[in-house]
Short mmCIF file of C-alpha atoms in Angstrom, two decimals:
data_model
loop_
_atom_site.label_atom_id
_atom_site.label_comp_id
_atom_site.label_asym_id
_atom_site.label_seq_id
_atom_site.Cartn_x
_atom_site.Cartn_y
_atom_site.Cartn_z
CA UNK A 1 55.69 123.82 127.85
CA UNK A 2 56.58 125.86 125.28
CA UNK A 3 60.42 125.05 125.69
CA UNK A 4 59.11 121.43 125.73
CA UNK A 5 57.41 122.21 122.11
CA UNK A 6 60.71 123.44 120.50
CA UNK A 7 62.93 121.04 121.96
CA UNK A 8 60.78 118.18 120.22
CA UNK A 9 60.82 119.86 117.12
CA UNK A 10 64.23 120.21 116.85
CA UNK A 11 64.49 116.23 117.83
CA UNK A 12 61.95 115.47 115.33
CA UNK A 13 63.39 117.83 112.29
CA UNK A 14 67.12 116.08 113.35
CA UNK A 15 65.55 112.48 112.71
CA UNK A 16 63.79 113.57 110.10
CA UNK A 17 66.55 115.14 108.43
CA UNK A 18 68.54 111.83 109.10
CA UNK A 19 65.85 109.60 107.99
CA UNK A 20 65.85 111.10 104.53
CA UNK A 21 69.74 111.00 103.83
CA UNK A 22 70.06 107.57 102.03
CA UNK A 23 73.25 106.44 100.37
CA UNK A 24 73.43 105.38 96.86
CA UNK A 25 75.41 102.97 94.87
CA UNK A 26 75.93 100.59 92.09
CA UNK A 27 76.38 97.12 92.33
CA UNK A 28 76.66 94.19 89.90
CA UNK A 29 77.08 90.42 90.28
CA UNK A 30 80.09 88.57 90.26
CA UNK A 31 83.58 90.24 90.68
CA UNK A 32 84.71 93.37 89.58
CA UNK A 33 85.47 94.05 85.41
CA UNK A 34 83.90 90.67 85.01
CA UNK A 35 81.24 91.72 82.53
CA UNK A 36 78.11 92.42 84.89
CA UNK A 37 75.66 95.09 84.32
CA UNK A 38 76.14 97.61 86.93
CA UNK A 39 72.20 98.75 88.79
CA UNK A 40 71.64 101.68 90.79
CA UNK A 41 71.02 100.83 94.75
CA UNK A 42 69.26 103.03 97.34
CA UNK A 43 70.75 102.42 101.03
CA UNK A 44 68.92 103.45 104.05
CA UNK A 45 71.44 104.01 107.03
CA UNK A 46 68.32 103.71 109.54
CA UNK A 47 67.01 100.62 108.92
CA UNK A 48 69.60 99.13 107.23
CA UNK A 49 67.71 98.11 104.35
CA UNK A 50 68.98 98.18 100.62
CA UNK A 51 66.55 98.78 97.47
CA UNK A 52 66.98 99.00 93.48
CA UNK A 53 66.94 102.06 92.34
CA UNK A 54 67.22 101.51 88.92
CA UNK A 55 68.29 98.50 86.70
CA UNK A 56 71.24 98.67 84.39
CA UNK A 57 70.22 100.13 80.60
CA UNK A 58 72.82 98.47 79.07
CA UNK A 59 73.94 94.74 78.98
CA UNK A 60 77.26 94.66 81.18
CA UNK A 61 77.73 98.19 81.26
CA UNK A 62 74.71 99.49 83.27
CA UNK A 63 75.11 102.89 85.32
CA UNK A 64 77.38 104.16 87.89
CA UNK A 65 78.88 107.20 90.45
CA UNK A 66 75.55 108.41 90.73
CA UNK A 67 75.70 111.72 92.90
CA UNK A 68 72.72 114.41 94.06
CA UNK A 69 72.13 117.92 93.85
CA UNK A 70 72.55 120.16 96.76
CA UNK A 71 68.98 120.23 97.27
CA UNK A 72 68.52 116.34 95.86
CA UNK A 73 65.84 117.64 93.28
CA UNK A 74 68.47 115.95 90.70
CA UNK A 75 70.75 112.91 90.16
CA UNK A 76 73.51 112.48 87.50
CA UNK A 77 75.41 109.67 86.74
CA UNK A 78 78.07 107.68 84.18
CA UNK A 79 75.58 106.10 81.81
CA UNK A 80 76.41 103.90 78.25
CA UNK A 81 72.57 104.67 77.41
CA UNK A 82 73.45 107.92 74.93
CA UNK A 83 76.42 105.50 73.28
CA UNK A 84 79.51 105.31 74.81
CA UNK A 85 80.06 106.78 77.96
CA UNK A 86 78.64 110.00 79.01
CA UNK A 87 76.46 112.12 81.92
CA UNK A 88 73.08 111.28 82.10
CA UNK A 89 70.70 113.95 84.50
CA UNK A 90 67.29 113.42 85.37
CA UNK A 91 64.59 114.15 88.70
CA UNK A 92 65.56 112.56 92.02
CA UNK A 93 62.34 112.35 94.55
CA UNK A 94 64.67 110.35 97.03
CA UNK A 95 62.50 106.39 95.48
CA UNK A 96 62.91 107.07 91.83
CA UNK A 97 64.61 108.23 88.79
CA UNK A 98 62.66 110.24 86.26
CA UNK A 99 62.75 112.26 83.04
CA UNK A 100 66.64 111.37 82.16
CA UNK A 101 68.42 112.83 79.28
CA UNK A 102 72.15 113.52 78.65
CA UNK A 103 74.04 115.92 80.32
CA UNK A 104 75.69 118.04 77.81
CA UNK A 105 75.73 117.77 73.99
CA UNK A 106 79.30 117.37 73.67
CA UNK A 107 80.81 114.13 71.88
CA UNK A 108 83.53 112.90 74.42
CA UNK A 109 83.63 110.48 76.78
CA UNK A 110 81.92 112.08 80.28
CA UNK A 111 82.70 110.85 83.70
CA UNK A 112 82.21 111.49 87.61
CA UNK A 113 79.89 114.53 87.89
CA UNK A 114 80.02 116.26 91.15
CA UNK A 115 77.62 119.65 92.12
CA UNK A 116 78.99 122.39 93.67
CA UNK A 117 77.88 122.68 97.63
CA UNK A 118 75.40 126.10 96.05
CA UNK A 119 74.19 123.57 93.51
CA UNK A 120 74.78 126.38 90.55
CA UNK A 121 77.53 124.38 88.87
CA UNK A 122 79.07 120.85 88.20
CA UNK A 123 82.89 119.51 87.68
CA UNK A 124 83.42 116.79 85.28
CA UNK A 125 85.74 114.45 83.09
CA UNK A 126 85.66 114.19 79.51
CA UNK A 127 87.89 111.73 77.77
CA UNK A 128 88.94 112.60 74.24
CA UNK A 129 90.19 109.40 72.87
CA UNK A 130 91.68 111.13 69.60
CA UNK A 131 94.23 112.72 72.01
CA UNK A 132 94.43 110.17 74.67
CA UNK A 133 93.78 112.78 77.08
CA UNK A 134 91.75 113.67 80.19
CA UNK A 135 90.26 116.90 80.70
CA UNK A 136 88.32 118.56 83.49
CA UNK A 137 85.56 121.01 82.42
CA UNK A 138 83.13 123.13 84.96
CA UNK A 139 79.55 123.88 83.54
CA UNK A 140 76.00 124.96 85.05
CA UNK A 141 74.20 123.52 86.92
CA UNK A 142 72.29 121.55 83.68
CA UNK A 143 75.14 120.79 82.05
CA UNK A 144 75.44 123.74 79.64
CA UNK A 145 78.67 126.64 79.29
CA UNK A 146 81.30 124.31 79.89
CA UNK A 147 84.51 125.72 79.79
CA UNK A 148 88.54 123.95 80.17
CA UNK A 149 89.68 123.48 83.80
CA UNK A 150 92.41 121.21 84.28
CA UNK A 151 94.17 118.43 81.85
CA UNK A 152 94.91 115.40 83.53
CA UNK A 153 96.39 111.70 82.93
CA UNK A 154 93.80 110.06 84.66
CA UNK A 155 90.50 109.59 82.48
CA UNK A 156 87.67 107.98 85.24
CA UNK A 157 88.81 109.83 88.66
CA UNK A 158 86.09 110.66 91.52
CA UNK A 159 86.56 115.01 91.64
CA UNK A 160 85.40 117.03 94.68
CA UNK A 161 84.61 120.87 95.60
CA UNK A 162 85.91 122.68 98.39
CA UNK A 163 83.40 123.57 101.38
CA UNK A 164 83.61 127.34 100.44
CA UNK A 165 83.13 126.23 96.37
CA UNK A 166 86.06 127.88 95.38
CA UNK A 167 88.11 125.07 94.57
CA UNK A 168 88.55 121.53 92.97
CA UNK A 169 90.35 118.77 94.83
CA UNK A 170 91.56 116.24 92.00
CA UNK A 171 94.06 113.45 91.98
CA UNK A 172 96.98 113.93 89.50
CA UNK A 173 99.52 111.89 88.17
CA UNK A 174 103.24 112.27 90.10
CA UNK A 175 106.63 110.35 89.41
CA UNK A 176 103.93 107.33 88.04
CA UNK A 177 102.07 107.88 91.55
CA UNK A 178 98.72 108.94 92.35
CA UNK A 179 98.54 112.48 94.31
CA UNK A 180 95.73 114.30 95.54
CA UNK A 181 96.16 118.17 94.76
CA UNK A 182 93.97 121.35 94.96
CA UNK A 183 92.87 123.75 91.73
CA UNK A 184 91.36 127.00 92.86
CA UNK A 185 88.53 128.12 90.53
CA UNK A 186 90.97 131.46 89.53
CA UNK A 187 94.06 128.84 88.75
CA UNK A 188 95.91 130.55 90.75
CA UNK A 189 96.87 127.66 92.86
CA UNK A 190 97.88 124.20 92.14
CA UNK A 191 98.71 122.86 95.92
CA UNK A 192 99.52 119.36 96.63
CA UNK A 193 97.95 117.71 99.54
CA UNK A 194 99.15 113.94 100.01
CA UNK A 195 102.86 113.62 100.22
CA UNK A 196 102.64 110.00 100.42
CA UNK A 197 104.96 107.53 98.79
CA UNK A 198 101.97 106.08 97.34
CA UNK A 199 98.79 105.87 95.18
CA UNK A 200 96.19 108.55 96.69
CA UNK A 201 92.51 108.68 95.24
CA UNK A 202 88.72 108.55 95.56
CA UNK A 203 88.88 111.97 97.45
CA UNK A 204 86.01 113.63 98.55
CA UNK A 205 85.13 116.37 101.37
CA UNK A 206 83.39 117.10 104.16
CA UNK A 207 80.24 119.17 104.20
CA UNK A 208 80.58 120.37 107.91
CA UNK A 209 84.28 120.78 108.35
CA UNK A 210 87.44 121.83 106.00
CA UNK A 211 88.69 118.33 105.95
CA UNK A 212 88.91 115.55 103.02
CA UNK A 213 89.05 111.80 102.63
CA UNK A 214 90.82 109.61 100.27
CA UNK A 215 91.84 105.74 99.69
CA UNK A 216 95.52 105.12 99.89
CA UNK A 217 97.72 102.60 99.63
CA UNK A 218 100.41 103.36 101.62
CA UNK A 219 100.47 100.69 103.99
CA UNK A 220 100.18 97.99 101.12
CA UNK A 221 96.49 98.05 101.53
CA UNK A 222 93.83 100.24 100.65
CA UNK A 223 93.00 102.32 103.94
CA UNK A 224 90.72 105.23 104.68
CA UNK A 225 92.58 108.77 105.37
CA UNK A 226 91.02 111.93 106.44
CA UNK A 227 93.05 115.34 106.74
CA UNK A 228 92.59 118.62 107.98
CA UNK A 229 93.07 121.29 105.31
CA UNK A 230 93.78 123.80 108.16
CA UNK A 231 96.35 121.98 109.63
CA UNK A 232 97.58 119.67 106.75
CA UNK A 233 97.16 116.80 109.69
CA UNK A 234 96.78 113.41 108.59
CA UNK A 235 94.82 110.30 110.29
CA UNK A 236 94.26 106.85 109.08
CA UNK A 237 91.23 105.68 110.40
CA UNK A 238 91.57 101.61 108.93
CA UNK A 239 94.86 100.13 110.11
CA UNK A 240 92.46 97.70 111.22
CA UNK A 241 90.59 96.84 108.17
CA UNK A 242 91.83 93.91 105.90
CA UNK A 243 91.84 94.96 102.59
CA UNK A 244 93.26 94.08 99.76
CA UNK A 245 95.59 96.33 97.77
CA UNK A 246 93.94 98.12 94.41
CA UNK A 247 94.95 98.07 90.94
CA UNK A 248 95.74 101.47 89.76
CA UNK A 249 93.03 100.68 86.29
CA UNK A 250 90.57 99.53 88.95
CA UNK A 251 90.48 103.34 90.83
CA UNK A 252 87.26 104.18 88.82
CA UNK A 253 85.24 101.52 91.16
CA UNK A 254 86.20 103.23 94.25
CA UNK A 255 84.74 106.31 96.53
CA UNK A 256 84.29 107.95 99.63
CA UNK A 257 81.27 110.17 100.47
CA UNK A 258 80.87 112.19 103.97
CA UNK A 259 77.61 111.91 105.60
CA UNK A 260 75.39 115.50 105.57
CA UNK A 261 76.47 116.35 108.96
CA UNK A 262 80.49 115.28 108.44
CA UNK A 263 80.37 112.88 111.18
CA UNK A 264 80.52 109.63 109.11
CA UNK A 265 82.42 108.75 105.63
CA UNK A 266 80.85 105.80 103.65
CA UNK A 267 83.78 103.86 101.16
CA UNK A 268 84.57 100.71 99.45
CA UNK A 269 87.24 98.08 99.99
CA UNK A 270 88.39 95.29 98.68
CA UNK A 271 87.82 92.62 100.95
CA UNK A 272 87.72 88.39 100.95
CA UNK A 273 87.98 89.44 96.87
CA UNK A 274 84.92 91.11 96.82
CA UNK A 275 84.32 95.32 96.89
CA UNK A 276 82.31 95.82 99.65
CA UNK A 277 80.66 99.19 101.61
CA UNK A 278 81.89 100.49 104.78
CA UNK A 279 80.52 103.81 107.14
CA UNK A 280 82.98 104.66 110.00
CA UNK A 281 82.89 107.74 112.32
CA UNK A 282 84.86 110.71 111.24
CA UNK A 283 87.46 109.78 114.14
CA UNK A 284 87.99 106.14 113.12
CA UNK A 285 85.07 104.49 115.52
CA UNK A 286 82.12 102.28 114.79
CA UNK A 287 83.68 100.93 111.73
CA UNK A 288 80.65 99.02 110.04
CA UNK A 289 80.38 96.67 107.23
CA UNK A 290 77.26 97.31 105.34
CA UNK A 291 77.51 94.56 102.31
CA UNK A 292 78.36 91.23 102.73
CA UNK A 293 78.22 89.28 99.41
CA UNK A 294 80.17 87.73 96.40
CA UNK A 295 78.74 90.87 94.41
CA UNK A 296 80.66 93.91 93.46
CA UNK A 297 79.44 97.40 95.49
CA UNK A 298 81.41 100.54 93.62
CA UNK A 299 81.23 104.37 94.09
CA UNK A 300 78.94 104.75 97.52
CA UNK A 301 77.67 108.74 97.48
CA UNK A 302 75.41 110.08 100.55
CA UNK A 303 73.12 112.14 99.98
CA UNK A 304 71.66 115.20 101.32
#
């Protein structure tokens, strides 16, 4: 009986778990960089329903690569609400936005966000126009004691953490190509992990394993690719999907985001003109279309 108890528990606290991790995104009408006001979408892998989270502040600007706190207490996001570009932060209860201010109180350009997997600090973008250059800064947790990372061509580019925290994954530019590399925290390594011949971005990693997954275009399409950090193995899990190549301007609209448990990666493809949202099994199975519309879906993140 007792054994009987637990093992329903466990069942129950799984589902439960499950139920709870939703998938956010932005989405606007019409086709991408056509002027529409991006809103923030809540999508329930369970029941397969989709729900506004919140509407766009700003006429055909709107708000975008939304991402949650370890512990999903908090949500930031790219906002034009504070003038111009930059973070906005505010409460999360998993149906609503609350209480949002700006990030930081610094005058740049902010993009792309991302919490470390102990929730004590964030990685982000600022753009300083004046120089024409990107910059990567790491701060606390609320946005404050930001200090100079990494310089970078790229000015909107999706960032990720390592599982053990004690590195960023970044794409850089490479012989006019787009490479995915790794910056440990103590800059004492700069490692490059795509050798493609091609234009790899929208990383992001897994929570469970040491693995990552990016877009690429190698195959003249955008396709998913996860690799194994341990073993520098490479798999693409799409050569089935038909998608449409990506401008390199247009990498700011796309993302991939690894389910809590690391089995499934949600991303966005161009496909039939339109960015839609995908979620396929770690190993390449079950590949699933989740939007089906003449709308534009961009920068999918699962939560917690």
């Amino acid at each position: 009986m007792k054994r009987n108890i637990i093992t329903l528990f466990l069942i129950s606290h799984c589902l439960f778990s499950y139920a709870q991790s939703k998938i956010i995104f932005s989405k606007s009408a019409g086709g991408l960089n056509t002027g529409g006001t991006l809103d923030l979408m809540l999508y329930n892998p369970v029941d397969n329903t989709t729900k506004l989270l919140m509407k766009g502040t700003v006429n055909r600007r709107g708000e975008y690569n939304a991402v949650t706190s370890p512990d999903t207490k908090n949500i930031i996001f790219n906002t034009y609400k504070f003038s111009g570009w930059k973070l906005g932060i505010g409460d999360f209860d998993g149906k609503t936005i609350t209480n949002i201010s700006k990030l930081t109180s610094r005058s740049n350009y902010e993009y792309n966000a991302k919490y470390a997997p102990d929730g004590s600090k964030i990685v982000y973008q600022e753009y300083n126009w004046a120089r024409g250059t990107a910059d990567i800064y790491i701060a606390d947790r609320t946005g404050k004691n930001a200090k100079h990372f990494f310089t970078t061509k790229i000015s909107d580019q999706n960032l990720a953490w390592t599982k053990d925290g004690k590195s960023i994954i970044l794409t850089y530019v490479e012989n006019e190509k787009l490479r995915v590399y790794l910056k440990s925290l103590d800059q004492k390594t700069f490692k490059k992990l795509s050798q493609h011949n091609a234009n790899d971005f929208a990383v992001s990693t897994s929570k469970a394993e040491n693995k990552i997954a990016f877009l690429s275009d190698k195959t003249g399409k955008i396709d998913l690719f996860v690799m194994d950090l341990d073993t520098g193995s490479i798999k693409n899990l799409t050569l089935n999907l038909k998608s449409a190549d990506a401008d390199v301007n247009s990498i700011w609209a796309y993302k991939t985001s690894w389910s809590p448990d690391g089995k499934q990666i949600v991303f966005n493809a161009m496909v039939g003109g339109d960015l839609e949202l995908f979620i396929i099994n770690k190993d390449g199975s079950n590949l699933s279309q989740i939007t089906n519309n003449n709308d534009t879906e961009i920068t999918p993140f699962w939560t917690n």
